[in-house]
PDB file of C-alpha atoms in Angstrom:
ATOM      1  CA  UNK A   6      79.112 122.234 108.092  1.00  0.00           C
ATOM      2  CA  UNK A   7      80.753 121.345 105.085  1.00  0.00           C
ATOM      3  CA  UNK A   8      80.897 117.068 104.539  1.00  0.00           C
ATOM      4  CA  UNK A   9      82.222 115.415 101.569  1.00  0.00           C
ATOM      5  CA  UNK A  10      81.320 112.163 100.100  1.00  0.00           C
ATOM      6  CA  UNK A  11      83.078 109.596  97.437  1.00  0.00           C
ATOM      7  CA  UNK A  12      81.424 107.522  95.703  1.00  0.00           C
ATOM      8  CA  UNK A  13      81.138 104.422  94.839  1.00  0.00           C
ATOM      9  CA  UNK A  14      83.480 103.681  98.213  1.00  0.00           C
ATOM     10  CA  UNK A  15      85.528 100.902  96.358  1.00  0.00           C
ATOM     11  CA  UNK A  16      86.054  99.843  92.375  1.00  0.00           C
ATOM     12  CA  UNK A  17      87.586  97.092  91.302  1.00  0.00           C
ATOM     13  CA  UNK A  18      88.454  97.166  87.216  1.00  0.00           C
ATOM     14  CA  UNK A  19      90.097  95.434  84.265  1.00  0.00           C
ATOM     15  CA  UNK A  20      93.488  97.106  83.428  1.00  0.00           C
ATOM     16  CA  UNK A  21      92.743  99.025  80.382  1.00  0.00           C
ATOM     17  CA  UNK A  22      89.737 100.830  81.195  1.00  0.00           C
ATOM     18  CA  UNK A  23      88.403 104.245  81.783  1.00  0.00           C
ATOM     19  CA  UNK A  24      86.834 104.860  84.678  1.00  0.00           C
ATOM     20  CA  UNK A  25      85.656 107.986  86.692  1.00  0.00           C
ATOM     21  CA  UNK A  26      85.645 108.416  90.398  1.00  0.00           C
ATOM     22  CA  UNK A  27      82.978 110.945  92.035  1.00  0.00           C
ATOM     23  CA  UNK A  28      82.988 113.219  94.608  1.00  0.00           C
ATOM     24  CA  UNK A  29      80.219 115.981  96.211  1.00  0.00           C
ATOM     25  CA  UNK A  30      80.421 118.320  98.743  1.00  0.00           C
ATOM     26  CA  UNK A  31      76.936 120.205 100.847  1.00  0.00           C
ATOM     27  CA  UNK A  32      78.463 123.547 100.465  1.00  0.00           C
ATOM     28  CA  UNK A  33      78.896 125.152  97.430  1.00  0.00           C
ATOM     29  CA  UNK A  34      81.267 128.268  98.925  1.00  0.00           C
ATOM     30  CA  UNK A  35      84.549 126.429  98.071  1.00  0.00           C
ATOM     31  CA  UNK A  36      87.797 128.240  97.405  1.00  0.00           C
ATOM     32  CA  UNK A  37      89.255 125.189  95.576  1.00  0.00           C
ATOM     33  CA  UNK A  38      88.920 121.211  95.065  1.00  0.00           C
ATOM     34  CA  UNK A  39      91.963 119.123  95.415  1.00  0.00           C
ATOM     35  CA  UNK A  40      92.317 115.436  94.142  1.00  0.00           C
ATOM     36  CA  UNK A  41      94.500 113.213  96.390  1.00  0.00           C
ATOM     37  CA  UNK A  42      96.292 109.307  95.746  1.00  0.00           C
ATOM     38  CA  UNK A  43      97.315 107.573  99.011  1.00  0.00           C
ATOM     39  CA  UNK A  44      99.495 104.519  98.867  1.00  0.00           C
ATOM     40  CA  UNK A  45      98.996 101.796 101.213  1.00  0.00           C
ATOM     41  CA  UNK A  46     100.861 103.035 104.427  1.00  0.00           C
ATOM     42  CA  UNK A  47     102.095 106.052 103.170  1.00  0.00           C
ATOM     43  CA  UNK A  48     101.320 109.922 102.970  1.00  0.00           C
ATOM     44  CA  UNK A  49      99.112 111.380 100.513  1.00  0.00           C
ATOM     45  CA  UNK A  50     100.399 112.307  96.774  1.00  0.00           C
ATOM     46  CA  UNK A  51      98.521 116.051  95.526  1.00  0.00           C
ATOM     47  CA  UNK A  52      97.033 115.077  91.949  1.00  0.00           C
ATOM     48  CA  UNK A  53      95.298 117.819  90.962  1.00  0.00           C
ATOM     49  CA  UNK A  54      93.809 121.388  92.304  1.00  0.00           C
ATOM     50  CA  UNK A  55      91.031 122.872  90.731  1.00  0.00           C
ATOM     51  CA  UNK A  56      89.776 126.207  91.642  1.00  0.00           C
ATOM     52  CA  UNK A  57      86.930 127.653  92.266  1.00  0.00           C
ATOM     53  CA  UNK A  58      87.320 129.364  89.032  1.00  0.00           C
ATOM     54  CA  UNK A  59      87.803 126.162  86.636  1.00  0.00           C
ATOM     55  CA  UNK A  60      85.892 123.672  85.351  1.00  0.00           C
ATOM     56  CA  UNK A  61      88.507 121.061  84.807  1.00  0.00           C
ATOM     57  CA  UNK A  62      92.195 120.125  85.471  1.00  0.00           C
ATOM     58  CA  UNK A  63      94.403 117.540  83.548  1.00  0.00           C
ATOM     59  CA  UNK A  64      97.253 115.719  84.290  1.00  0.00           C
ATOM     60  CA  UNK A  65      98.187 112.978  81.464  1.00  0.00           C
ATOM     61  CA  UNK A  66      95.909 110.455  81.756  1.00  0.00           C
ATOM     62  CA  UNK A  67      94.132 112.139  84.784  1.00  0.00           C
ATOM     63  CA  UNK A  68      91.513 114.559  84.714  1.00  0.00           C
ATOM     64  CA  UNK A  69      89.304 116.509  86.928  1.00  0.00           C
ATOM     65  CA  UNK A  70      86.392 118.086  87.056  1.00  0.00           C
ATOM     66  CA  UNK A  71      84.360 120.957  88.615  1.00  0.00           C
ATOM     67  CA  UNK A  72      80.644 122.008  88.857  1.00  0.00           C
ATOM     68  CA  UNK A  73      80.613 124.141  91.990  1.00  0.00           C
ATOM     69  CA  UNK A  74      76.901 125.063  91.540  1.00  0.00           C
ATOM     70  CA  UNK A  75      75.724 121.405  92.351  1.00  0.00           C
ATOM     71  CA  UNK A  76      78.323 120.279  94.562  1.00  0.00           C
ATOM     72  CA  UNK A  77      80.130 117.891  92.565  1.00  0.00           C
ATOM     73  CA  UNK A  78      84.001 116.926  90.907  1.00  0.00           C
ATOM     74  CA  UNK A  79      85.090 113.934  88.801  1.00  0.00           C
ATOM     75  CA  UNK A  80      88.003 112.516  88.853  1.00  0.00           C
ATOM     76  CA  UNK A  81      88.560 110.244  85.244  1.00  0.00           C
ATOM     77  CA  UNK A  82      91.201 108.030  84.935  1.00  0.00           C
ATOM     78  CA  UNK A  83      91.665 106.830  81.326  1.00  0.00           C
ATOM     79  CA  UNK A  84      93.453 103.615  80.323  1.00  0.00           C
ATOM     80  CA  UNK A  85      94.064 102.446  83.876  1.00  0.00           C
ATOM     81  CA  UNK A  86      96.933 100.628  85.222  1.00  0.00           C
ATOM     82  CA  UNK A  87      97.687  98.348  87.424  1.00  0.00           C
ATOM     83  CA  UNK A  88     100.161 101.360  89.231  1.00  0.00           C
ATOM     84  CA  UNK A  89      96.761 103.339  89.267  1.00  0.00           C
ATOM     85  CA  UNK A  90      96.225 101.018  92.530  1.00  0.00           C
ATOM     86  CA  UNK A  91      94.996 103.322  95.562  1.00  0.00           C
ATOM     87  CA  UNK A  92      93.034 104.962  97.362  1.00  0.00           C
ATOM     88  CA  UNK A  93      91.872 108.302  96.244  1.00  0.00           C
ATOM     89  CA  UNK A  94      90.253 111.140  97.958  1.00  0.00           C
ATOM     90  CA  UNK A  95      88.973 114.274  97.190  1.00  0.00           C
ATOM     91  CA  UNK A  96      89.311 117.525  99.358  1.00  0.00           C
ATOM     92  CA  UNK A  97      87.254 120.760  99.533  1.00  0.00           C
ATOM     93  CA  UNK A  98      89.500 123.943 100.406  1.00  0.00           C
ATOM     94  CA  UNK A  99      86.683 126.979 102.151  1.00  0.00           C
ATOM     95  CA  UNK A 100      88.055 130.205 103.666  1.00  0.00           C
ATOM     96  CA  UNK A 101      90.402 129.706 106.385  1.00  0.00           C
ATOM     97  CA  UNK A 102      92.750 127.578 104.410  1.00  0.00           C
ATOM     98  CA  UNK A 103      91.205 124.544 106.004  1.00  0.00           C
ATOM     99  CA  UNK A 104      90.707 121.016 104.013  1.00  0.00           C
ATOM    100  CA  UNK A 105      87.998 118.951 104.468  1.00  0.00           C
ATOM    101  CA  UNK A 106      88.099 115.467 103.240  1.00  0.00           C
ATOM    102  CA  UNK A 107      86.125 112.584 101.779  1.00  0.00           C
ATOM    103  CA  UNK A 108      86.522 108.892 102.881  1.00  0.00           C
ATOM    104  CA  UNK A 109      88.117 107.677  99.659  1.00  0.00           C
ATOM    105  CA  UNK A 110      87.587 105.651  96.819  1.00  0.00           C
ATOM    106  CA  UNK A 111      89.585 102.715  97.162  1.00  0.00           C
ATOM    107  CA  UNK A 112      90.694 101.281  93.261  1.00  0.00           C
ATOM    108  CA  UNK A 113      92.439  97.975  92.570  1.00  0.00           C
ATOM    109  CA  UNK A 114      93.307  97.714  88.568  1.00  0.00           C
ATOM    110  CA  UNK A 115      93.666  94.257  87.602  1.00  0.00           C
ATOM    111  CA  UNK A 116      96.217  93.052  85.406  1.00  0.00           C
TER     112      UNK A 116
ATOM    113  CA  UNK B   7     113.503 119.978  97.821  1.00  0.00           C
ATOM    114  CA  UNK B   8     113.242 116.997 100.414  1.00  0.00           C
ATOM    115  CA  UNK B   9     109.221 117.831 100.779  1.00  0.00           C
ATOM    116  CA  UNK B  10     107.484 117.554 104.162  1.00  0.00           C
ATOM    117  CA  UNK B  11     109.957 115.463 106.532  1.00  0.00           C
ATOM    118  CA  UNK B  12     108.281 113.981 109.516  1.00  0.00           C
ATOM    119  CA  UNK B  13     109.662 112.095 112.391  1.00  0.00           C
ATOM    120  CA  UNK B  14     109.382 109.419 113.652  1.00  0.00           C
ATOM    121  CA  UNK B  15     108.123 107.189 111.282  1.00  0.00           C
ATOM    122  CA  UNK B  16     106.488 104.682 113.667  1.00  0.00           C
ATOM    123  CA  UNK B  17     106.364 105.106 117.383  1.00  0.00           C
ATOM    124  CA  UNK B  18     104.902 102.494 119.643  1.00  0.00           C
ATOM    125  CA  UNK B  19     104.657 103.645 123.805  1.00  0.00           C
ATOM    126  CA  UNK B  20     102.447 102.286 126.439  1.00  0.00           C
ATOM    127  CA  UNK B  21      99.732 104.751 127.794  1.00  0.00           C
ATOM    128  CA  UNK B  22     100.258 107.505 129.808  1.00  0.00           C
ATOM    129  CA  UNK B  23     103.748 108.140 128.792  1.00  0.00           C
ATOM    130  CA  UNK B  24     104.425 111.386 126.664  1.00  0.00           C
ATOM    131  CA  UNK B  25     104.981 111.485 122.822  1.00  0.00           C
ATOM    132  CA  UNK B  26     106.580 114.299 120.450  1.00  0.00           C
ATOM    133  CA  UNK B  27     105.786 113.995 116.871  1.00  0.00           C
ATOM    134  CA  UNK B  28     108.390 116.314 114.518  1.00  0.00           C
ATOM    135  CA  UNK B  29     107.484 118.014 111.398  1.00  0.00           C
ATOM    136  CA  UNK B  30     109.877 119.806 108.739  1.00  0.00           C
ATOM    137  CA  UNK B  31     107.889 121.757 106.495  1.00  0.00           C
ATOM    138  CA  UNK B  32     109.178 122.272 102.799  1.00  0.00           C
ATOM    139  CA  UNK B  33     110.758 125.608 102.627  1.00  0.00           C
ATOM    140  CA  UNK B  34     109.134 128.996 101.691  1.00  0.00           C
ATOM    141  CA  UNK B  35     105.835 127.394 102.407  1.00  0.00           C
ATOM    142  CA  UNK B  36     103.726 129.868 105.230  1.00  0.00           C
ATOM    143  CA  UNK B  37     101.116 126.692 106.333  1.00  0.00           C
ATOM    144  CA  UNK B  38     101.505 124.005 108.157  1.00  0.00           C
ATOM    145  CA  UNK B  39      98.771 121.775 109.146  1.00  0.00           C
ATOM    146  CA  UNK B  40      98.818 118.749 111.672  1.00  0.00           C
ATOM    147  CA  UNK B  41      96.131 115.576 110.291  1.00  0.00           C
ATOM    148  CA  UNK B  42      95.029 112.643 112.246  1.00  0.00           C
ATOM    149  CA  UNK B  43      93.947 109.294 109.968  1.00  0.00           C
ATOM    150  CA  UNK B  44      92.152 106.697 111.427  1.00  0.00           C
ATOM    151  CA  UNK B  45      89.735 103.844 109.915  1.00  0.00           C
ATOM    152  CA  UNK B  46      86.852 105.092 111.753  1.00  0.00           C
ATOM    153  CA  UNK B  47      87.007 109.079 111.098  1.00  0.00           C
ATOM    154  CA  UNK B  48      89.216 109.485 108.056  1.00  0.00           C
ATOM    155  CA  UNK B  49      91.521 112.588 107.612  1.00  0.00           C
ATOM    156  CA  UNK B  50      90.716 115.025 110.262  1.00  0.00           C
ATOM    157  CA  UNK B  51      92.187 118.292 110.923  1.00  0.00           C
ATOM    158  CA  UNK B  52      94.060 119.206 114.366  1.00  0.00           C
ATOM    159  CA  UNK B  53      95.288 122.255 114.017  1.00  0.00           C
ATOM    160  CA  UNK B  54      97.049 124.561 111.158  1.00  0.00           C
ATOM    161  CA  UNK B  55      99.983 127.557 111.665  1.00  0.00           C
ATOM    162  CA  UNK B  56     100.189 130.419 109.334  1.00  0.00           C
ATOM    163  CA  UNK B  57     103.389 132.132 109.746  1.00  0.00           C
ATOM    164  CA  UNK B  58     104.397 130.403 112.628  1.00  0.00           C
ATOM    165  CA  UNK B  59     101.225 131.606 114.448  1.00  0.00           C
ATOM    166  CA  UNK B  60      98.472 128.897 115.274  1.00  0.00           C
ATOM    167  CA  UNK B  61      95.366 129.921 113.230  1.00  0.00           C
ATOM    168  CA  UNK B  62      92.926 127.539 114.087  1.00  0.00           C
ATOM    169  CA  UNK B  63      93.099 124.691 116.939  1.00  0.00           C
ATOM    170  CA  UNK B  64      89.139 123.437 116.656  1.00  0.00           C
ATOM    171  CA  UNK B  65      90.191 120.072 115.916  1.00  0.00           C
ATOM    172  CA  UNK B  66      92.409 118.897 118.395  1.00  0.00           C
ATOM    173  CA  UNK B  67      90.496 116.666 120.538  1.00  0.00           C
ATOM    174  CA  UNK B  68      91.343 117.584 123.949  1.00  0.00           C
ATOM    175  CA  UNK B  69      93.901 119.413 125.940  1.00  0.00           C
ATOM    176  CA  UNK B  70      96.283 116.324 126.291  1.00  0.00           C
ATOM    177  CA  UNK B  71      97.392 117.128 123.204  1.00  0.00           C
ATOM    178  CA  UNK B  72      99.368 120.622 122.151  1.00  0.00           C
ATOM    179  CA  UNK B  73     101.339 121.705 119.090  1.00  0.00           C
ATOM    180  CA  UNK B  74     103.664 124.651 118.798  1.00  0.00           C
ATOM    181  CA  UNK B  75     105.730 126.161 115.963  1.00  0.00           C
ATOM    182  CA  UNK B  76     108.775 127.856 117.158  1.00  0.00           C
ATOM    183  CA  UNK B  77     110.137 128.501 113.962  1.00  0.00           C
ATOM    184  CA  UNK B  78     109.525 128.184 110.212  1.00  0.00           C
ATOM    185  CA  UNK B  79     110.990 125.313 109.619  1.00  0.00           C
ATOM    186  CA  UNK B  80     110.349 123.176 112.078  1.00  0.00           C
ATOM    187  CA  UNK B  81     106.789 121.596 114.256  1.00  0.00           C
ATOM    188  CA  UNK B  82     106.238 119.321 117.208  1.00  0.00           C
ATOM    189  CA  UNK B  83     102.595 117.500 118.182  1.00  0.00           C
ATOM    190  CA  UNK B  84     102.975 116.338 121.397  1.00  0.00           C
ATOM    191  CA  UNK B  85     100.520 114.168 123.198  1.00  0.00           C
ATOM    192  CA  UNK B  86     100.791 113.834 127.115  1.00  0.00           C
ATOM    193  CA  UNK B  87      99.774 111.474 128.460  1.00  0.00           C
ATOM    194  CA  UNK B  88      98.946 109.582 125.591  1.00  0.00           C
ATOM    195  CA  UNK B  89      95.884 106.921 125.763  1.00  0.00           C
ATOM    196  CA  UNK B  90      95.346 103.638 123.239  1.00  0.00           C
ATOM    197  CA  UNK B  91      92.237 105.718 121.339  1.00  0.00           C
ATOM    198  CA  UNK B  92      95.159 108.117 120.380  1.00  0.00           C
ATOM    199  CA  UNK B  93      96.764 105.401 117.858  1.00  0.00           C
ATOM    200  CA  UNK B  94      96.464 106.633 114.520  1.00  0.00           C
ATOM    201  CA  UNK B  95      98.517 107.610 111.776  1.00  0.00           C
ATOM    202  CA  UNK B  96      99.432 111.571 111.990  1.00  0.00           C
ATOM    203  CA  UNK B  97     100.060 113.606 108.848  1.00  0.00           C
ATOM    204  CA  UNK B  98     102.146 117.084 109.132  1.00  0.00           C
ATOM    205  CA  UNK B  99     101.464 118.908 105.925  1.00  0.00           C
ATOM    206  CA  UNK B 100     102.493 122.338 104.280  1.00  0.00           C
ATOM    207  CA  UNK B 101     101.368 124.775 101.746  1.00  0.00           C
ATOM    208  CA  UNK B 102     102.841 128.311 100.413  1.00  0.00           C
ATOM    209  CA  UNK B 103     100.459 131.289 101.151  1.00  0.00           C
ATOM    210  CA  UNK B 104      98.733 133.854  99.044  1.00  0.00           C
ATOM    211  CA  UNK B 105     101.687 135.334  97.453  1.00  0.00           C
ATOM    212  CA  UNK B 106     103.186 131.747  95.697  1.00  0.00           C
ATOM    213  CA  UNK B 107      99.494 132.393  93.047  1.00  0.00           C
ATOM    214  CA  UNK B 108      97.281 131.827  96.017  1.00  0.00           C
ATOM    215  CA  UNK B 109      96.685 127.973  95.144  1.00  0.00           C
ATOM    216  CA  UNK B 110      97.479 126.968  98.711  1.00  0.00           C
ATOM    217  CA  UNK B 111      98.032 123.191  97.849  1.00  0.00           C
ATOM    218  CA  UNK B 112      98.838 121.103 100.506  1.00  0.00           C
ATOM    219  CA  UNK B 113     101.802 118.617 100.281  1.00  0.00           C
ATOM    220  CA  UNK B 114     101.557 116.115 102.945  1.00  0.00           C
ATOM    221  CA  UNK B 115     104.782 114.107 104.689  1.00  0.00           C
ATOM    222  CA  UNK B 116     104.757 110.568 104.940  1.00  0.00           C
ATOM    223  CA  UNK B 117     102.849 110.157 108.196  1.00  0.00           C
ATOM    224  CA  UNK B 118     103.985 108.728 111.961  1.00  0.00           C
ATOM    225  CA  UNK B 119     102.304 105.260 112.743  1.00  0.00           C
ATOM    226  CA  UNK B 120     101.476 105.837 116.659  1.00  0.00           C
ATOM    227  CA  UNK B 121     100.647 102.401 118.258  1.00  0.00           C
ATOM    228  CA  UNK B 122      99.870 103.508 121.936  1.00  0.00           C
ATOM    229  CA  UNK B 123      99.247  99.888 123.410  1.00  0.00           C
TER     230      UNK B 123
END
């Protein structure tokens, strides 16, 4: 069974810096890893979508990365802002077109 | 495009009475997936269409709950009856299939805030 873990759970940082949010998953068989923001008491915002293929992603000051063979994706943020405040979760895609999900980092950016 | 639509936005009912949660999937897209969120389990699958057909229902806790897709452009999650452990915040999203690249990512709606007191 495929389970997904974020770490560290929350992160509280100076606006300004660079920081890097982790996530690993048990099974290595993934068809692609997707990078999700979630605003307090709304729906979920699609960052970025690596495949299986790829080693990174980038999106202006966002970018992901992959190493499949140990399980594991980064998500760097550089130059945070205080707008960069949410929670973020990582997603595993396997065959079936099923998502599985981690708990979330939540971030607060301090001004 | 409007994105995922999903309706209502917040529901509160008392137990045992039915509910009917509405989904509008972003056009051209062939998934559509129904998510529960709660504090204790996270983001949990129910149950995902492909084509209108429903693929996979593993996740959909018991048979008080059902979901059906009539057509492509439009979903219903209904829950009947409906108990307090079902409160949660319920996510319809949607993804284009294998021939839109085969990247199959998921756009989510805005969620429905079920309070079932």
């Amino acid at each position: 069974k495929q389970e997904v873990t974020q770490i560290p759970a929350a992160l509280s940082v100076p606006e300004g810096e660079n920081l890097v949010l982790n996530c690993s998953f048990t099974d290595s068989a993934i068809y692609n890893l997707q990078w999700f923001r979630q605003d307090p008491g709304k729906g979920l915002t699609s960052l970025l979508l690596i495949q299986s293929s790829q080693r990174e992603q980038t999106s202006g000051r966002l970018n992901a990365s992959l190493d499949k063979s140990s399980g594991r994706s980064t998500l760097y943020i550089a130059a945070s802002q205080p707008g960069d405040s949410a929670t973020y979760l990582c997603a595993v895609k396997r065959d079936g077109n099923k998502l599985v999900f981690g708990a979330g980092t939540i971030l607060r950016v301090k001004s | 495009d409007a994105g995922v639509i999903q309706s209502p936005r917040h529901e509160v009912t008392e137990m045992g009475q039915e509910v009917t949660l509405r989904c509008k999937p972003i056009s051209g897209h062939d998934y559509l997936f129904w998510y529960r969120q709660t504090m204790m389990r996270g983001l949990e699958l129910l149950i995902y269409f492909n084509n209108n057909v429903p693929i996979d229902d593993s996740g959909m806790p018991e048979d008080r709950f059902s979901a059906k897709m009539p057509n492509a452009s439009f979903s219903t999650l209904k829950i009947q009856p409906s108990e307090p452990r079902d409160s949660a915040v319920y996510f319809c999203a949607s993804s284009p299939g294998a021939l839109a690249g085969g990247l199959y990512e998921q756009y989510f709606g805005p969620g429905t805030r079920l309070t079932v007191t």
